[in-house]
PDB file of C-alpha atoms in Angstrom:
ATOM      1  CA  MET A   1    -100.783 -98.366 -39.763  1.00  0.00           C
ATOM      2  CA  ASN A   2     -98.695 -96.108 -41.940  1.00  0.00           C
ATOM      3  CA  ALA A   3    -100.224 -92.643 -41.492  1.00  0.00           C
ATOM      4  CA  LYS A   4     -99.269 -91.031 -44.771  1.00  0.00           C
ATOM      5  CA  MET A   5    -100.205 -87.401 -45.262  1.00  0.00           C
ATOM      6  CA  PHE A   6    -101.806 -86.031 -48.405  1.00  0.00           C
ATOM      7  CA  ASN A   7    -102.376 -82.378 -49.264  1.00  0.00           C
ATOM      8  CA  MET A   8    -105.630 -82.044 -51.166  1.00  0.00           C
ATOM      9  CA  ALA A   9    -108.163 -79.438 -52.157  1.00  0.00           C
ATOM     10  CA  ARG A  10    -111.590 -80.318 -53.481  1.00  0.00           C
ATOM     11  CA  ARG A  11    -114.537 -78.250 -54.709  1.00  0.00           C
ATOM     12  CA  PHE A  12    -117.896 -78.879 -53.090  1.00  0.00           C
ATOM     13  CA  VAL A  13    -121.418 -77.615 -53.613  1.00  0.00           C
ATOM     14  CA  SER A  14    -123.973 -77.616 -50.810  1.00  0.00           C
ATOM     15  CA  SER A  15    -127.595 -78.227 -51.728  1.00  0.00           C
ATOM     16  CA  ASP A  16    -128.643 -74.614 -51.081  1.00  0.00           C
ATOM     17  CA  SER A  17    -125.478 -72.837 -52.179  1.00  0.00           C
ATOM     18  CA  THR A  18    -125.246 -70.772 -55.347  1.00  0.00           C
ATOM     19  CA  SER A  19    -121.473 -71.023 -55.650  1.00  0.00           C
ATOM     20  CA  GLN A  20    -118.904 -73.753 -55.267  1.00  0.00           C
ATOM     21  CA  MET A  21    -116.769 -73.594 -52.155  1.00  0.00           C
ATOM     22  CA  MET A  22    -113.405 -75.314 -52.127  1.00  0.00           C
ATOM     23  CA  LEU A  23    -112.107 -76.598 -48.799  1.00  0.00           C
ATOM     24  CA  ALA A  24    -108.399 -77.317 -48.754  1.00  0.00           C
ATOM     25  CA  ASN A  25    -107.373 -80.216 -46.546  1.00  0.00           C
ATOM     26  CA  LEU A  26    -104.612 -82.487 -45.341  1.00  0.00           C
ATOM     27  CA  THR A  27    -105.412 -86.182 -45.170  1.00  0.00           C
ATOM     28  CA  PHE A  28    -103.718 -88.590 -42.783  1.00  0.00           C
ATOM     29  CA  GLY A  29    -103.857 -92.345 -43.343  1.00  0.00           C
ATOM     30  CA  ASN A  30    -104.732 -94.076 -46.603  1.00  0.00           C
ATOM     31  CA  MET A  31    -107.639 -95.666 -48.412  1.00  0.00           C
ATOM     32  CA  ARG A  32    -106.936 -99.006 -46.708  1.00  0.00           C
ATOM     33  CA  SER A  33    -107.709 -97.435 -43.344  1.00  0.00           C
ATOM     34  CA  SER A  34    -110.795 -98.833 -41.678  1.00  0.00           C
ATOM     35  CA  GLY A  35    -113.228 -97.293 -39.276  1.00  0.00           C
ATOM     36  CA  THR A  36    -115.197 -94.067 -39.167  1.00  0.00           C
ATOM     37  CA  PRO A  37    -113.217 -91.156 -40.649  1.00  0.00           C
ATOM     38  CA  LEU A  38    -112.473 -88.156 -38.441  1.00  0.00           C
ATOM     39  CA  ILE A  39    -112.653 -84.551 -39.680  1.00  0.00           C
ATOM     40  CA  LEU A  40    -110.829 -81.742 -37.840  1.00  0.00           C
ATOM     41  CA  VAL A  41    -112.180 -78.203 -38.296  1.00  0.00           C
ATOM     42  CA  PRO A  42    -109.994 -75.277 -37.124  1.00  0.00           C
ATOM     43  CA  GLY A  43    -110.898 -71.942 -35.617  1.00  0.00           C
ATOM     44  CA  LEU A  44    -110.326 -68.420 -36.856  1.00  0.00           C
ATOM     45  CA  PHE A  45    -106.916 -68.092 -38.541  1.00  0.00           C
ATOM     46  CA  GLY A  46    -106.426 -71.839 -38.188  1.00  0.00           C
ATOM     47  CA  THR A  47    -104.673 -73.642 -41.034  1.00  0.00           C
ATOM     48  CA  LYS A  48    -104.552 -77.284 -41.996  1.00  0.00           C
ATOM     49  CA  GLU A  49    -100.858 -77.374 -41.087  1.00  0.00           C
ATOM     50  CA  ASN A  50    -101.763 -76.734 -37.431  1.00  0.00           C
ATOM     51  CA  TRP A  51    -103.030 -80.330 -37.245  1.00  0.00           C
ATOM     52  CA  ILE A  52    -100.101 -82.284 -38.641  1.00  0.00           C
ATOM     53  CA  ARG A  53     -98.803 -83.636 -35.331  1.00  0.00           C
ATOM     54  CA  VAL A  54    -102.151 -84.615 -33.814  1.00  0.00           C
ATOM     55  CA  GLY A  55    -103.610 -85.665 -37.179  1.00  0.00           C
ATOM     56  CA  LYS A  56    -100.880 -88.233 -37.716  1.00  0.00           C
ATOM     57  CA  GLU A  57    -101.205 -89.588 -34.184  1.00  0.00           C
ATOM     58  CA  LEU A  58    -104.988 -89.805 -34.289  1.00  0.00           C
ATOM     59  CA  SER A  59    -104.855 -91.669 -37.590  1.00  0.00           C
ATOM     60  CA  GLN A  60    -102.322 -94.129 -36.221  1.00  0.00           C
ATOM     61  CA  ARG A  61    -104.132 -94.763 -32.936  1.00  0.00           C
ATOM     62  CA  LEU A  62    -107.665 -94.887 -34.286  1.00  0.00           C
ATOM     63  CA  GLY A  63    -106.754 -96.711 -37.503  1.00  0.00           C
ATOM     64  CA  CYS A  64    -108.908 -94.387 -39.591  1.00  0.00           C
ATOM     65  CA  MET A  65    -108.491 -91.633 -42.141  1.00  0.00           C
ATOM     66  CA  VAL A  66    -108.222 -88.172 -40.580  1.00  0.00           C
ATOM     67  CA  PHE A  67    -108.942 -85.013 -42.549  1.00  0.00           C
ATOM     68  CA  ALA A  68    -107.837 -81.533 -41.448  1.00  0.00           C
ATOM     69  CA  VAL A  69    -109.674 -78.829 -43.377  1.00  0.00           C
ATOM     70  CA  GLU A  70    -109.388 -75.074 -43.797  1.00  0.00           C
ATOM     71  CA  ASN A  71    -112.490 -72.909 -43.501  1.00  0.00           C
ATOM     72  CA  ARG A  72    -113.630 -70.569 -46.251  1.00  0.00           C
ATOM     73  CA  ASN A  73    -111.495 -67.395 -46.414  1.00  0.00           C
ATOM     74  CA  HIS A  74    -108.480 -69.281 -45.062  1.00  0.00           C
ATOM     75  CA  GLY A  75    -105.400 -70.696 -46.764  1.00  0.00           C
ATOM     76  CA  GLY A  76    -106.114 -72.786 -49.834  1.00  0.00           C
ATOM     77  CA  SER A  77    -109.893 -72.750 -49.448  1.00  0.00           C
ATOM     78  CA  SER A  78    -112.259 -70.560 -51.444  1.00  0.00           C
ATOM     79  CA  MET A  79    -112.632 -66.892 -50.586  1.00  0.00           C
ATOM     80  CA  ALA A  80    -116.068 -65.324 -50.136  1.00  0.00           C
ATOM     81  CA  PRO A  81    -117.478 -61.971 -48.977  1.00  0.00           C
ATOM     82  CA  SER A  82    -119.258 -63.529 -46.001  1.00  0.00           C
ATOM     83  CA  MET A  83    -118.667 -66.347 -43.528  1.00  0.00           C
ATOM     84  CA  THR A  84    -121.708 -66.984 -41.354  1.00  0.00           C
ATOM     85  CA  TYR A  85    -122.019 -70.165 -39.325  1.00  0.00           C
ATOM     86  CA  PRO A  86    -124.800 -71.583 -41.537  1.00  0.00           C
ATOM     87  CA  GLU A  87    -122.631 -70.915 -44.593  1.00  0.00           C
ATOM     88  CA  MET A  88    -119.597 -72.593 -43.067  1.00  0.00           C
ATOM     89  CA  ALA A  89    -121.741 -75.525 -41.928  1.00  0.00           C
ATOM     90  CA  ASP A  90    -123.008 -75.916 -45.495  1.00  0.00           C
ATOM     91  CA  ASP A  91    -119.418 -75.863 -46.788  1.00  0.00           C
ATOM     92  CA  LEU A  92    -118.537 -78.573 -44.323  1.00  0.00           C
ATOM     93  CA  VAL A  93    -121.516 -80.737 -45.285  1.00  0.00           C
ATOM     94  CA  GLY A  94    -120.221 -80.774 -48.846  1.00  0.00           C
ATOM     95  CA  PHE A  95    -116.842 -81.939 -47.592  1.00  0.00           C
ATOM     96  CA  ILE A  96    -118.438 -84.563 -45.347  1.00  0.00           C
ATOM     97  CA  ASP A  97    -120.391 -85.953 -48.289  1.00  0.00           C
ATOM     98  CA  TRP A  98    -117.158 -86.233 -50.289  1.00  0.00           C
ATOM     99  CA  VAL A  99    -115.452 -88.068 -47.393  1.00  0.00           C
ATOM    100  CA  ARG A 100    -118.407 -90.426 -47.085  1.00  0.00           C
ATOM    101  CA  LYS A 101    -118.221 -91.129 -50.800  1.00  0.00           C
ATOM    102  CA  ILE A 102    -114.503 -91.930 -50.968  1.00  0.00           C
ATOM    103  CA  THR A 103    -114.458 -93.970 -47.742  1.00  0.00           C
ATOM    104  CA  GLY A 104    -117.764 -95.776 -48.178  1.00  0.00           C
ATOM    105  CA  GLU A 105    -118.764 -94.841 -44.620  1.00  0.00           C
ATOM    106  CA  LYS A 106    -122.266 -93.603 -43.895  1.00  0.00           C
ATOM    107  CA  GLN A 107    -121.171 -91.302 -41.089  1.00  0.00           C
ATOM    108  CA  VAL A 108    -118.122 -89.347 -39.936  1.00  0.00           C
ATOM    109  CA  ASN A 109    -116.732 -88.317 -36.580  1.00  0.00           C
ATOM    110  CA  LEU A 110    -116.579 -84.521 -36.497  1.00  0.00           C
ATOM    111  CA  HIS A 111    -114.314 -82.261 -34.423  1.00  0.00           C
ATOM    112  CA  GLY A 112    -114.224 -78.473 -34.307  1.00  0.00           C
ATOM    113  CA  HIS A 113    -112.019 -76.004 -32.448  1.00  0.00           C
ATOM    114  CA  SER A 114    -113.117 -72.483 -31.447  1.00  0.00           C
ATOM    115  CA  MET A 115    -114.926 -70.957 -34.464  1.00  0.00           C
ATOM    116  CA  GLY A 116    -114.820 -74.439 -35.989  1.00  0.00           C
ATOM    117  CA  GLY A 117    -116.388 -75.744 -32.791  1.00  0.00           C
ATOM    118  CA  LYS A 118    -119.328 -73.431 -33.195  1.00  0.00           C
ATOM    119  CA  THR A 119    -119.589 -74.378 -36.861  1.00  0.00           C
ATOM    120  CA  VAL A 120    -119.841 -78.090 -36.041  1.00  0.00           C
ATOM    121  CA  THR A 121    -122.471 -77.415 -33.355  1.00  0.00           C
ATOM    122  CA  GLN A 122    -124.465 -75.491 -35.980  1.00  0.00           C
ATOM    123  CA  LEU A 123    -124.149 -78.454 -38.340  1.00  0.00           C
ATOM    124  CA  ALA A 124    -124.895 -81.178 -35.797  1.00  0.00           C
ATOM    125  CA  THR A 125    -128.031 -79.459 -34.451  1.00  0.00           C
ATOM    126  CA  THR A 126    -129.473 -79.020 -37.959  1.00  0.00           C
ATOM    127  CA  PRO A 127    -131.894 -81.961 -38.375  1.00  0.00           C
ATOM    128  CA  GLU A 128    -131.116 -82.748 -42.020  1.00  0.00           C
ATOM    129  CA  TYR A 129    -127.365 -82.807 -41.340  1.00  0.00           C
ATOM    130  CA  ALA A 130    -127.247 -84.589 -37.979  1.00  0.00           C
ATOM    131  CA  PRO A 131    -127.577 -88.162 -39.385  1.00  0.00           C
ATOM    132  CA  LYS A 132    -124.226 -87.722 -41.140  1.00  0.00           C
ATOM    133  CA  ILE A 133    -122.458 -87.368 -37.758  1.00  0.00           C
ATOM    134  CA  LYS A 134    -121.625 -90.402 -35.609  1.00  0.00           C
ATOM    135  CA  ASN A 135    -119.712 -88.656 -32.813  1.00  0.00           C
ATOM    136  CA  LEU A 136    -119.201 -84.932 -32.213  1.00  0.00           C
ATOM    137  CA  ILE A 137    -116.169 -83.340 -30.516  1.00  0.00           C
ATOM    138  CA  VAL A 138    -115.996 -79.630 -29.624  1.00  0.00           C
ATOM    139  CA  GLU A 139    -112.676 -78.157 -28.497  1.00  0.00           C
ATOM    140  CA  ASP A 140    -112.911 -75.286 -26.000  1.00  0.00           C
ATOM    141  CA  MET A 141    -115.941 -73.524 -27.436  1.00  0.00           C
ATOM    142  CA  SER A 142    -119.497 -72.828 -26.353  1.00  0.00           C
ATOM    143  CA  PRO A 143    -122.507 -72.827 -28.689  1.00  0.00           C
ATOM    144  CA  LEU A 144    -123.403 -69.473 -27.116  1.00  0.00           C
ATOM    145  CA  GLY A 145    -121.844 -66.118 -27.930  1.00  0.00           C
ATOM    146  CA  TYR A 146    -119.355 -64.094 -25.932  1.00  0.00           C
ATOM    147  CA  PRO A 147    -119.370 -60.433 -24.836  1.00  0.00           C
ATOM    148  CA  LEU A 148    -117.239 -57.984 -26.784  1.00  0.00           C
ATOM    149  CA  LYS A 149    -114.713 -57.861 -23.948  1.00  0.00           C
ATOM    150  CA  ARG A 150    -113.596 -61.262 -25.236  1.00  0.00           C
ATOM    151  CA  ALA A 151    -112.633 -59.741 -28.612  1.00  0.00           C
ATOM    152  CA  GLU A 152    -108.971 -60.758 -28.364  1.00  0.00           C
ATOM    153  CA  TYR A 153    -108.458 -60.760 -32.108  1.00  0.00           C
ATOM    154  CA  LEU A 154    -109.961 -57.347 -32.836  1.00  0.00           C
ATOM    155  CA  ASP A 155    -106.820 -55.241 -32.405  1.00  0.00           C
ATOM    156  CA  CYS A 156    -104.727 -57.974 -33.988  1.00  0.00           C
ATOM    157  CA  ILE A 157    -106.883 -57.924 -37.129  1.00  0.00           C
ATOM    158  CA  LYS A 158    -106.586 -54.135 -37.353  1.00  0.00           C
ATOM    159  CA  HIS A 159    -102.796 -54.414 -37.108  1.00  0.00           C
ATOM    160  CA  MET A 160    -102.746 -57.097 -39.799  1.00  0.00           C
ATOM    161  CA  ILE A 161    -104.781 -54.923 -42.165  1.00  0.00           C
ATOM    162  CA  ALA A 162    -102.618 -51.846 -41.498  1.00  0.00           C
ATOM    163  CA  THR A 163     -99.301 -53.661 -41.964  1.00  0.00           C
ATOM    164  CA  ASP A 164     -97.170 -52.492 -44.906  1.00  0.00           C
ATOM    165  CA  MET A 165     -97.090 -55.491 -47.244  1.00  0.00           C
ATOM    166  CA  ASN A 166     -94.429 -54.052 -49.565  1.00  0.00           C
ATOM    167  CA  LYS A 167     -91.891 -55.901 -47.490  1.00  0.00           C
ATOM    168  CA  THR A 168     -90.508 -59.383 -47.114  1.00  0.00           C
ATOM    169  CA  ARG A 169     -92.299 -61.921 -44.954  1.00  0.00           C
ATOM    170  CA  ASP A 170     -89.627 -61.650 -42.243  1.00  0.00           C
ATOM    171  CA  GLU A 171     -89.941 -57.849 -42.181  1.00  0.00           C
ATOM    172  CA  VAL A 172     -93.723 -58.030 -41.863  1.00  0.00           C
ATOM    173  CA  LEU A 173     -93.460 -60.583 -39.061  1.00  0.00           C
ATOM    174  CA  ALA A 174     -91.043 -58.318 -37.200  1.00  0.00           C
ATOM    175  CA  GLU A 175     -93.400 -55.346 -37.589  1.00  0.00           C
ATOM    176  CA  LEU A 176     -96.435 -57.364 -36.517  1.00  0.00           C
ATOM    177  CA  GLY A 177     -94.552 -58.782 -33.538  1.00  0.00           C
ATOM    178  CA  GLU A 178     -94.000 -55.255 -32.237  1.00  0.00           C
ATOM    179  CA  LYS A 179     -97.702 -54.379 -32.520  1.00  0.00           C
ATOM    180  CA  VAL A 180     -99.403 -57.542 -31.259  1.00  0.00           C
ATOM    181  CA  SER A 181     -98.842 -57.673 -27.533  1.00  0.00           C
ATOM    182  CA  LYS A 182    -100.250 -61.157 -26.938  1.00  0.00           C
ATOM    183  CA  VAL A 183     -97.586 -63.667 -27.886  1.00  0.00           C
ATOM    184  CA  LEU A 184    -100.060 -66.507 -28.406  1.00  0.00           C
ATOM    185  CA  LEU A 185    -102.085 -64.495 -30.914  1.00  0.00           C
ATOM    186  CA  TYR A 186     -98.955 -63.463 -32.785  1.00  0.00           C
ATOM    187  CA  GLN A 187     -97.703 -67.038 -32.985  1.00  0.00           C
ATOM    188  CA  PHE A 188    -101.068 -68.197 -34.280  1.00  0.00           C
ATOM    189  CA  VAL A 189    -101.770 -65.565 -36.946  1.00  0.00           C
ATOM    190  CA  ARG A 190     -98.245 -65.706 -38.366  1.00  0.00           C
ATOM    191  CA  GLY A 191     -99.211 -68.990 -39.988  1.00  0.00           C
ATOM    192  CA  ASN A 192    -101.455 -66.945 -42.288  1.00  0.00           C
ATOM    193  CA  LEU A 193     -98.577 -64.978 -43.751  1.00  0.00           C
ATOM    194  CA  GLY A 194     -97.051 -66.196 -46.997  1.00  0.00           C
ATOM    195  CA  GLU A 195     -95.257 -64.514 -49.874  1.00  0.00           C
ATOM    196  CA  ASP A 196     -95.912 -63.952 -53.560  1.00  0.00           C
ATOM    197  CA  VAL A 197     -93.755 -64.924 -56.542  1.00  0.00           C
ATOM    198  CA  ASN A 198     -91.703 -61.769 -56.064  1.00  0.00           C
ATOM    199  CA  GLY A 199     -90.898 -62.545 -52.454  1.00  0.00           C
ATOM    200  CA  LYS A 200     -93.233 -59.916 -50.992  1.00  0.00           C
ATOM    201  CA  ALA A 201     -95.395 -60.814 -48.029  1.00  0.00           C
ATOM    202  CA  GLN A 202     -99.072 -61.567 -48.518  1.00  0.00           C
ATOM    203  CA  TRP A 203    -101.859 -62.766 -46.263  1.00  0.00           C
ATOM    204  CA  THR A 204    -103.291 -66.140 -47.202  1.00  0.00           C
ATOM    205  CA  CYS A 205    -106.622 -65.352 -45.520  1.00  0.00           C
ATOM    206  CA  ASN A 206    -109.384 -62.926 -46.518  1.00  0.00           C
ATOM    207  CA  LEU A 207    -108.721 -60.229 -43.915  1.00  0.00           C
ATOM    208  CA  ASN A 208    -111.496 -57.926 -45.110  1.00  0.00           C
ATOM    209  CA  ALA A 209    -114.176 -60.599 -44.743  1.00  0.00           C
ATOM    210  CA  ILE A 210    -112.800 -61.676 -41.373  1.00  0.00           C
ATOM    211  CA  ASP A 211    -112.725 -58.055 -40.152  1.00  0.00           C
ATOM    212  CA  GLU A 212    -116.318 -57.454 -41.243  1.00  0.00           C
ATOM    213  CA  THR A 213    -117.701 -60.636 -39.659  1.00  0.00           C
ATOM    214  CA  TYR A 214    -115.537 -60.963 -36.534  1.00  0.00           C
ATOM    215  CA  ILE A 215    -118.053 -59.479 -34.093  1.00  0.00           C
ATOM    216  CA  TYR A 216    -120.747 -61.759 -35.489  1.00  0.00           C
ATOM    217  CA  LEU A 217    -118.476 -64.804 -35.186  1.00  0.00           C
ATOM    218  CA  LEU A 218    -117.741 -63.922 -31.573  1.00  0.00           C
ATOM    219  CA  SER A 219    -121.227 -63.006 -30.366  1.00  0.00           C
ATOM    220  CA  HIS A 220    -123.501 -65.340 -32.342  1.00  0.00           C
ATOM    221  CA  ASP A 221    -125.648 -67.785 -30.354  1.00  0.00           C
ATOM    222  CA  ILE A 222    -126.588 -71.225 -31.611  1.00  0.00           C
ATOM    223  CA  ARG A 223    -129.587 -71.695 -29.352  1.00  0.00           C
ATOM    224  CA  PHE A 224    -131.924 -74.030 -31.164  1.00  0.00           C
ATOM    225  CA  GLY A 225    -131.683 -77.652 -32.144  1.00  0.00           C
ATOM    226  CA  VAL A 226    -130.537 -80.832 -30.421  1.00  0.00           C
ATOM    227  CA  PHE A 227    -127.905 -83.394 -31.368  1.00  0.00           C
ATOM    228  CA  ASP A 228    -128.735 -86.758 -29.804  1.00  0.00           C
ATOM    229  CA  GLY A 229    -125.452 -88.464 -30.654  1.00  0.00           C
ATOM    230  CA  PRO A 230    -122.429 -88.961 -28.389  1.00  0.00           C
ATOM    231  CA  THR A 231    -120.650 -85.645 -27.830  1.00  0.00           C
ATOM    232  CA  LEU A 232    -117.399 -84.613 -26.162  1.00  0.00           C
ATOM    233  CA  PHE A 233    -116.591 -81.060 -25.108  1.00  0.00           C
ATOM    234  CA  GLN A 234    -112.875 -80.548 -24.449  1.00  0.00           C
ATOM    235  CA  ARG A 235    -112.216 -77.662 -22.081  1.00  0.00           C
ATOM    236  CA  ALA A 236    -109.160 -75.608 -21.163  1.00  0.00           C
ATOM    237  CA  SER A 237    -109.973 -74.641 -17.589  1.00  0.00           C
ATOM    238  CA  GLY A 238    -108.282 -71.249 -17.688  1.00  0.00           C
ATOM    239  CA  SER A 239    -109.280 -70.002 -21.124  1.00  0.00           C
ATOM    240  CA  GLY A 240    -112.817 -68.890 -20.358  1.00  0.00           C
ATOM    241  CA  PHE A 241    -114.163 -70.053 -23.721  1.00  0.00           C
ATOM    242  CA  LEU A 242    -116.381 -72.739 -22.164  1.00  0.00           C
ATOM    243  CA  PRO A 243    -117.688 -71.061 -18.987  1.00  0.00           C
ATOM    244  CA  ALA A 244    -119.551 -72.951 -16.291  1.00  0.00           C
ATOM    245  CA  ALA A 245    -122.566 -70.714 -16.889  1.00  0.00           C
ATOM    246  CA  HIS A 246    -123.024 -72.307 -20.332  1.00  0.00           C
ATOM    247  CA  LYS A 247    -123.065 -75.891 -19.076  1.00  0.00           C
ATOM    248  CA  ASN A 248    -126.860 -76.189 -18.806  1.00  0.00           C
ATOM    249  CA  ARG A 249    -127.335 -74.990 -22.372  1.00  0.00           C
ATOM    250  CA  VAL A 250    -124.704 -77.434 -23.620  1.00  0.00           C
ATOM    251  CA  GLU A 251    -126.388 -80.328 -21.828  1.00  0.00           C
ATOM    252  CA  LYS A 252    -129.804 -79.429 -23.273  1.00  0.00           C
ATOM    253  CA  MET A 253    -128.473 -79.208 -26.824  1.00  0.00           C
ATOM    254  CA  PHE A 254    -126.264 -82.310 -26.464  1.00  0.00           C
ATOM    255  CA  PRO A 255    -127.997 -84.737 -24.052  1.00  0.00           C
ATOM    256  CA  MET A 256    -125.252 -87.380 -24.468  1.00  0.00           C
ATOM    257  CA  VAL A 257    -122.461 -84.909 -23.696  1.00  0.00           C
ATOM    258  CA  LYS A 258    -119.301 -85.599 -21.749  1.00  0.00           C
ATOM    259  CA  PHE A 259    -116.644 -83.100 -20.706  1.00  0.00           C
ATOM    260  CA  ALA A 260    -112.880 -83.528 -20.580  1.00  0.00           C
ATOM    261  CA  GLU A 261    -110.774 -80.796 -18.999  1.00  0.00           C
ATOM    262  CA  THR A 262    -107.101 -79.880 -19.012  1.00  0.00           C
ATOM    263  CA  ALA A 263    -105.430 -77.423 -16.662  1.00  0.00           C
ATOM    264  CA  TRP A 264    -102.258 -77.302 -18.790  1.00  0.00           C
ATOM    265  CA  SER A 265    -103.498 -75.485 -21.823  1.00  0.00           C
ATOM    266  CA  ASN A 266    -104.665 -72.199 -23.234  1.00  0.00           C
ATOM    267  CA  HIS A 267    -107.454 -72.017 -25.799  1.00  0.00           C
ATOM    268  CA  TRP A 268    -105.470 -74.015 -28.397  1.00  0.00           C
ATOM    269  CA  ILE A 269    -105.560 -77.395 -26.625  1.00  0.00           C
ATOM    270  CA  HIS A 270    -104.370 -79.377 -29.665  1.00  0.00           C
ATOM    271  CA  ALA A 271    -101.161 -77.305 -29.689  1.00  0.00           C
ATOM    272  CA  ASP A 272    -100.661 -76.653 -25.969  1.00  0.00           C
ATOM    273  CA  ASP A 273    -101.533 -80.103 -24.612  1.00  0.00           C
ATOM    274  CA  PRO A 274    -101.481 -82.524 -27.562  1.00  0.00           C
ATOM    275  CA  LYS A 275    -101.275 -85.604 -25.308  1.00  0.00           C
ATOM    276  CA  PHE A 276    -104.504 -84.695 -23.527  1.00  0.00           C
ATOM    277  CA  PHE A 277    -106.092 -83.728 -26.832  1.00  0.00           C
ATOM    278  CA  VAL A 278    -105.329 -87.056 -28.516  1.00  0.00           C
ATOM    279  CA  ASP A 279    -105.909 -89.220 -25.440  1.00  0.00           C
ATOM    280  CA  SER A 280    -109.305 -87.710 -24.655  1.00  0.00           C
ATOM    281  CA  ILE A 281    -110.495 -88.110 -28.246  1.00  0.00           C
ATOM    282  CA  CYS A 282    -109.284 -91.708 -28.460  1.00  0.00           C
ATOM    283  CA  ASP A 283    -110.817 -92.598 -25.098  1.00  0.00           C
ATOM    284  CA  PHE A 284    -114.115 -91.017 -26.143  1.00  0.00           C
ATOM    285  CA  LEU A 285    -114.314 -92.682 -29.543  1.00  0.00           C
ATOM    286  CA  GLU A 286    -113.234 -96.087 -28.285  1.00  0.00           C
ATOM    287  CA  GLU A 287    -115.388 -96.340 -25.138  1.00  0.00           C
ATOM    288  CA  PRO A 288    -119.006 -97.554 -24.883  1.00  0.00           C
ATOM    289  CA  LYS A 289    -121.336 -94.592 -25.448  1.00  0.00           C
ATOM    290  CA  GLU A 290    -123.308 -94.164 -22.254  1.00  0.00           C
ATOM    291  CA  LEU A 291    -124.625 -90.974 -20.719  1.00  0.00           C
ATOM    292  CA  GLY A 292    -122.652 -89.811 -17.709  1.00  0.00           C
ATOM    293  CA  GLY A 293    -119.126 -90.717 -16.662  1.00  0.00           C
ATOM    294  CA  LEU A 294    -116.291 -88.383 -17.478  1.00  0.00           C
ATOM    295  CA  GLY A 295    -118.185 -85.116 -17.636  1.00  0.00           C
ATOM    296  CA  ARG A 296    -119.921 -85.633 -14.319  1.00  0.00           C
ATOM    297  CA  THR A 297    -116.634 -85.602 -12.407  1.00  0.00           C
ATOM    298  CA  LEU A 298    -115.584 -82.158 -13.619  1.00  0.00           C
ATOM    299  CA  GLY A 299    -116.185 -78.789 -12.030  1.00  0.00           C
ATOM    300  CA  ILE A 300    -117.531 -77.110 -15.128  1.00  0.00           C
TER     301      ILE A 300
END
């Protein structure tokens, strides 16, 4: 199948939202694609461009349309003063309904990484939303919160806010590179730096809203609700974002869960180990859905 890529932005309204939220997206495949569509939801500072390589490959291998979205307050999506998990789940439901409408499919396969992973667990364990999801995939994220010692982005966000933006994009990147000690964080957030019509640097994300909600995004627990559908949790063994101590909670919330683990990746599995990322998703979506198997062989 020819996996063409389309850059689209659509405006959606959730049933209990008072304002329209636009979610920008890249679409891989075409309207002749068959099968259940797959939606990829990024984490904090994630952009739709982060998914181009794996989005194309997943569309080709699965023979379906693949959609990579941007969360509110990121990139081409709508900006808002808040970004709670229920709000982001509602945004995503609007997008899912649009995908269902244009593809004619009753359900979608839903994937989320990091913050996006917690958003999709919020959505899938909400009873009125769960029937829209056929298969759920969570990339290196727990439904439970993390202690503040895991606040890797906190200093980075402060540096981003304090950066002098009366400079060119290259100058701002050089300044930020000197302040952000963790190379992986620097490489990731730089994708959120653009420039205006005058060539001056500008952030394409809503830094103020992200700064105000970051501790909530990190520490929030999604403790209630169950998703009975087939679920895959992808885990980077050394990242610490899906600790063994959370396994029992995951299994209670997702009784048909399986785990797939890579030892060759940091938190961003889709970028660090794209072969594992694509292979594990394809294997999961193409295999008979039975409880047990893959996850029971892992040490999580």
